[in-house]
Every structure is written in C-alpha cells, then in structure tokens.
Amino acid sequence: FGCNMDGCLTHISLKKTNLQGTLPKEIGLLQHLQIIDISNNYIHGSMPESLGMLTEVRTFNMENNFFAGTIPFSMFNNLHNLEILNLDTNFLTGDLEG
C-alpha cells in the first residue's frame, strides 16, 4: 500500500496473496488510486463499473484471476491516465477497442 502526502491511498499491491471473493464496487471510492495490482489471486465475478471512477489510475494489473463476463467498455471512458491494463488469464469476453 502507498499513500500520497495528503494521506490518500495511491497504490494497492496485493499480488499472490491468495485473495478470494469479488472486487467490491466501493473500490471506485478510492479516487486517488494510481496503481492496482491484484494479480495472481482467486478473485471472481464481474469487474465493477465503479473502476471507471478511478480517474487517476495509471496501472491496472488483474491478470490470473477468475473475473468473468463482459469487459465494461464504459469503464474506460474516464481513465485518461491509464498506461497499463493487464486482464490476461481471466474468463472475460469481448474486445477492447483502441
């Protein structure tokens, strides 16, 4: 975990921690997040559209989990700072458009 000088959470790295369950929609309330790495866990369910509220995010690494369903394209409309997106090795359907 990492915070900025104002004490706001900016980094979450929980890779390979055997996390189980779903990603809560409340993650969208962490609006100062810049890096999310929850790779190599057992997280399942759909990707919450509230991820689209994370306008400062630069890196999403959610590879090697059990996310399923369609990729919520509307989520990406506000993610202008997104540089790295890794959704590999999940059960997602659909294509990402350029």
Short mmCIF file of C-alpha atoms in Angstrom, two decimals:
data_model
loop_
_atom_site.label_atom_id
_atom_site.label_comp_id
_atom_site.label_asym_id
_atom_site.label_seq_id
_atom_site.Cartn_x
_atom_site.Cartn_y
_atom_site.Cartn_z
CA PHE A 1 0.00 0.00 0.00
CA GLY A 2 1.15 3.52 -0.67
CA CYS A 3 -0.20 6.97 0.19
CA ASN A 4 0.41 10.48 -1.03
CA MET A 5 1.39 13.42 1.20
CA ASP A 6 -2.30 14.06 1.96
CA GLY A 7 -2.67 10.52 3.32
CA CYS A 8 -4.77 9.31 0.38
CA LEU A 9 -4.26 5.76 -0.81
CA THR A 10 -2.49 5.77 -4.19
CA HIS A 11 -1.11 2.21 -4.56
CA ILE A 12 -2.55 -1.22 -3.84
CA SER A 13 -0.34 -4.23 -4.46
CA LEU A 14 -1.88 -7.47 -3.29
CA LYS A 15 -0.44 -9.84 -5.88
CA LYS A 16 -0.06 -13.50 -4.95
CA THR A 17 -1.80 -13.10 -1.59
CA ASN A 18 -4.46 -15.80 -2.13
CA LEU A 19 -7.27 -13.25 -2.09
CA GLN A 20 -10.69 -14.77 -2.67
CA GLY A 21 -14.09 -13.30 -3.34
CA THR A 22 -15.30 -10.48 -5.54
CA LEU A 23 -13.98 -6.99 -6.14
CA PRO A 24 -16.37 -4.65 -4.29
CA LYS A 25 -17.96 -1.75 -6.15
CA GLU A 26 -16.72 0.53 -3.37
CA ILE A 27 -13.22 0.35 -4.86
CA GLY A 28 -14.38 3.25 -7.04
CA LEU A 29 -14.41 5.46 -3.94
CA LEU A 30 -10.60 5.31 -3.74
CA GLN A 31 -10.32 8.12 -6.26
CA HIS A 32 -6.61 8.81 -5.76
CA LEU A 33 -5.52 5.30 -6.71
CA GLN A 34 -2.84 5.24 -9.38
CA ILE A 35 -1.71 1.61 -9.25
CA ILE A 36 -3.80 -1.51 -8.59
CA ASP A 37 -2.10 -4.88 -8.70
CA ILE A 38 -4.30 -7.73 -7.56
CA SER A 39 -2.80 -10.29 -9.93
CA ASN A 40 -2.41 -13.99 -9.26
CA ASN A 41 -5.28 -14.42 -6.81
CA TYR A 42 -8.69 -16.09 -6.74
CA ILE A 43 -10.90 -13.05 -7.30
CA HIS A 44 -14.03 -13.88 -9.26
CA GLY A 45 -17.19 -12.26 -10.56
CA SER A 46 -17.51 -9.29 -12.85
CA MET A 47 -15.36 -6.18 -12.98
CA PRO A 48 -17.33 -3.42 -11.24
CA GLU A 49 -18.08 -0.41 -13.43
CA SER A 50 -17.10 1.77 -10.47
CA LEU A 51 -13.49 1.18 -11.57
CA GLY A 52 -14.26 3.89 -14.10
CA MET A 53 -14.36 6.41 -11.23
CA LEU A 54 -10.62 5.91 -10.65
CA THR A 55 -9.62 8.76 -12.95
CA GLU A 56 -6.03 8.91 -11.68
CA VAL A 57 -5.25 5.23 -12.25
CA ARG A 58 -2.22 4.50 -14.43
CA THR A 59 -1.84 0.75 -13.93
CA PHE A 60 -4.47 -2.00 -13.59
CA ASN A 61 -2.97 -5.46 -13.19
CA MET A 62 -5.70 -8.01 -12.64
CA GLU A 63 -4.18 -10.93 -14.52
CA ASN A 64 -4.51 -14.54 -13.46
CA ASN A 65 -7.75 -14.35 -11.52
CA PHE A 66 -11.26 -15.61 -12.21
CA PHE A 67 -13.01 -12.46 -13.43
CA ALA A 68 -15.85 -13.38 -15.77
CA GLY A 69 -18.39 -11.73 -18.03
CA THR A 70 -18.01 -8.90 -20.47
CA ILE A 71 -15.47 -6.14 -20.17
CA PRO A 72 -17.38 -2.97 -19.21
CA PHE A 73 -16.21 -0.64 -22.00
CA SER A 74 -17.91 2.38 -20.40
CA MET A 75 -15.48 1.95 -17.52
CA PHE A 76 -12.62 3.17 -19.71
CA ASN A 77 -14.22 6.47 -20.81
CA ASN A 78 -12.75 8.45 -17.90
CA LEU A 79 -9.43 6.64 -17.48
CA HIS A 80 -7.33 9.14 -19.42
CA ASN A 81 -4.16 8.36 -17.40
CA LEU A 82 -4.32 4.61 -17.96
CA GLU A 83 -0.99 3.35 -19.31
CA ILE A 84 -1.01 -0.37 -18.42
CA LEU A 85 -4.00 -2.69 -18.43
CA ASN A 86 -3.45 -6.41 -17.86
CA LEU A 87 -6.53 -8.62 -17.78
CA ASP A 88 -4.80 -11.73 -19.11
CA THR A 89 -5.77 -15.22 -17.90
CA ASN A 90 -9.32 -14.49 -16.74
CA PHE A 91 -12.69 -15.52 -18.15
CA LEU A 92 -13.64 -12.18 -19.68
CA THR A 93 -15.36 -11.85 -23.02
CA GLY A 94 -15.41 -9.07 -25.58
CA ASP A 95 -12.73 -6.96 -27.19
CA LEU A 96 -11.03 -3.78 -26.13
CA GLU A 97 -11.37 -1.09 -28.74
CA GLY A 98 -8.41 1.20 -29.49
#
